[in-house]
Coordinates of C-alpha atoms in Angstrom, one line a residue:
L1 CA -6.5 -2.1 -8.2
R2 CA -8.0 -4.6 -5.9
D3 CA -5.3 -4.1 -3.3
F4 CA -5.7 -0.3 -3.5
L5 CA -9.5 -0.6 -3.0
L6 CA -9.0 -2.9 0.0
V7 CA -6.6 -0.5 1.6
Y8 CA -8.9 2.5 0.8
N9 CA -11.9 0.6 2.3
R10 CA -10.0 -0.4 5.5
M11 CA -8.7 3.2 5.9
T12 CA -12.2 4.6 5.5
E13 CA -13.7 2.2 8.0
L14 CA -11.0 2.7 10.5
C15 CA -11.1 6.4 10.4
F16 CA -15.0 6.5 10.4
R17 CA -15.1 4.2 13.5
H18 CA -12.4 6.3 15.3
C19 CA -13.8 9.8 14.5
V20 CA -17.6 9.6 14.0
C21 CA -19.4 9.1 17.2
N22 CA -22.8 10.7 16.6
L23 CA -25.0 9.5 13.7
N24 CA -27.9 11.7 14.6
Y25 CA -27.0 14.4 12.1
R26 CA -26.6 14.3 8.4
L27 CA -23.5 16.4 8.3
L28 CA -20.2 15.9 10.1
T29 CA -19.3 18.2 13.0
G30 CA -16.2 20.3 12.7
R31 CA -14.4 18.1 15.2
E32 CA -15.3 14.9 13.3
E33 CA -14.2 16.4 10.0
S34 CA -10.8 17.5 11.4
C35 CA -10.4 14.1 13.0
L36 CA -11.1 12.3 9.7
D37 CA -8.7 14.6 7.8
S38 CA -5.9 13.9 10.3
C39 CA -6.6 10.2 10.4
A40 CA -6.6 9.8 6.7
A41 CA -3.4 11.9 6.3
R42 CA -1.7 9.7 9.0
L43 CA -2.7 6.5 7.2
V44 CA -1.7 7.8 3.8
R45 CA 1.7 8.8 5.1
A46 CA 2.2 5.4 6.7
N47 CA 1.2 3.7 3.5
H48 CA 3.7 5.7 1.5
R49 CA 6.5 4.8 3.9
L50 CA 5.5 1.1 3.7
M51 CA 5.4 1.2 -0.1
G52 CA 8.8 3.0 -0.2
A53 CA 10.3 0.3 2.0
Y54 CA 8.7 -2.4 -0.1
V55 CA 10.1 -1.0 -3.4
G56 CA 13.5 -0.9 -1.8
L57 CA 13.3 -4.5 -0.7
V58 CA 11.9 -6.0 -3.9
P59 CA 15.2 -6.3 -5.9
A60 CA 16.9 -8.1 -3.0
L61 CA 14.0 -10.5 -2.6
L62 CA 14.0 -11.2 -6.3
Q63 CA 17.7 -11.9 -6.4
R64 CA 17.5 -14.2 -3.4
R65 CA 14.6 -16.1 -5.0
A66 CA 16.5 -16.4 -8.2
A67 CA 19.6 -17.6 -6.3
E68 CA 17.5 -20.3 -4.6
H69 CA 16.3 -21.5 -7.9
G70 CA 19.8 -21.4 -9.4
A71 CA 19.0 -18.8 -12.1
P72 CA 20.7 -15.4 -12.3
A73 CA 18.3 -12.5 -12.2
E74 CA 18.4 -9.1 -13.7
P75 CA 17.6 -6.1 -11.4
S76 CA 14.2 -5.9 -13.1
G77 CA 13.4 -9.3 -11.6
L78 CA 13.4 -11.1 -14.9
P79 CA 15.8 -13.9 -15.7
A80 CA 19.0 -12.9 -17.5
S81 CA 18.8 -13.3 -21.3
P82 CA 21.0 -16.1 -22.6
E83 CA 24.4 -15.3 -24.0
P84 CA 24.6 -15.4 -27.8
A85 CA 26.2 -18.6 -29.1
P86 CA 29.8 -18.2 -30.2
G87 CA 30.4 -18.4 -33.9
P88 CA 30.3 -16.2 -37.1
A89 CA 28.0 -13.3 -36.8

């Protein structure tokens, strides 16, 4: 939640600084509003692409980290469960 709020606040500040140039009026002009809409849409699309790439890379990163530590890892990123001991069931 904290990371989401940080991204949201940065996006808001970036778009506001880029699009709003006149603080003399209470309401946004049509030009400012359309600029804010397109700015936010661009940043949201970029964030979605980054998150998609991140989700695709996480399993490989977890496997590499597990290999460095000498423990096999499951695709979920958790260590593999131990094999049951041989013997009568």
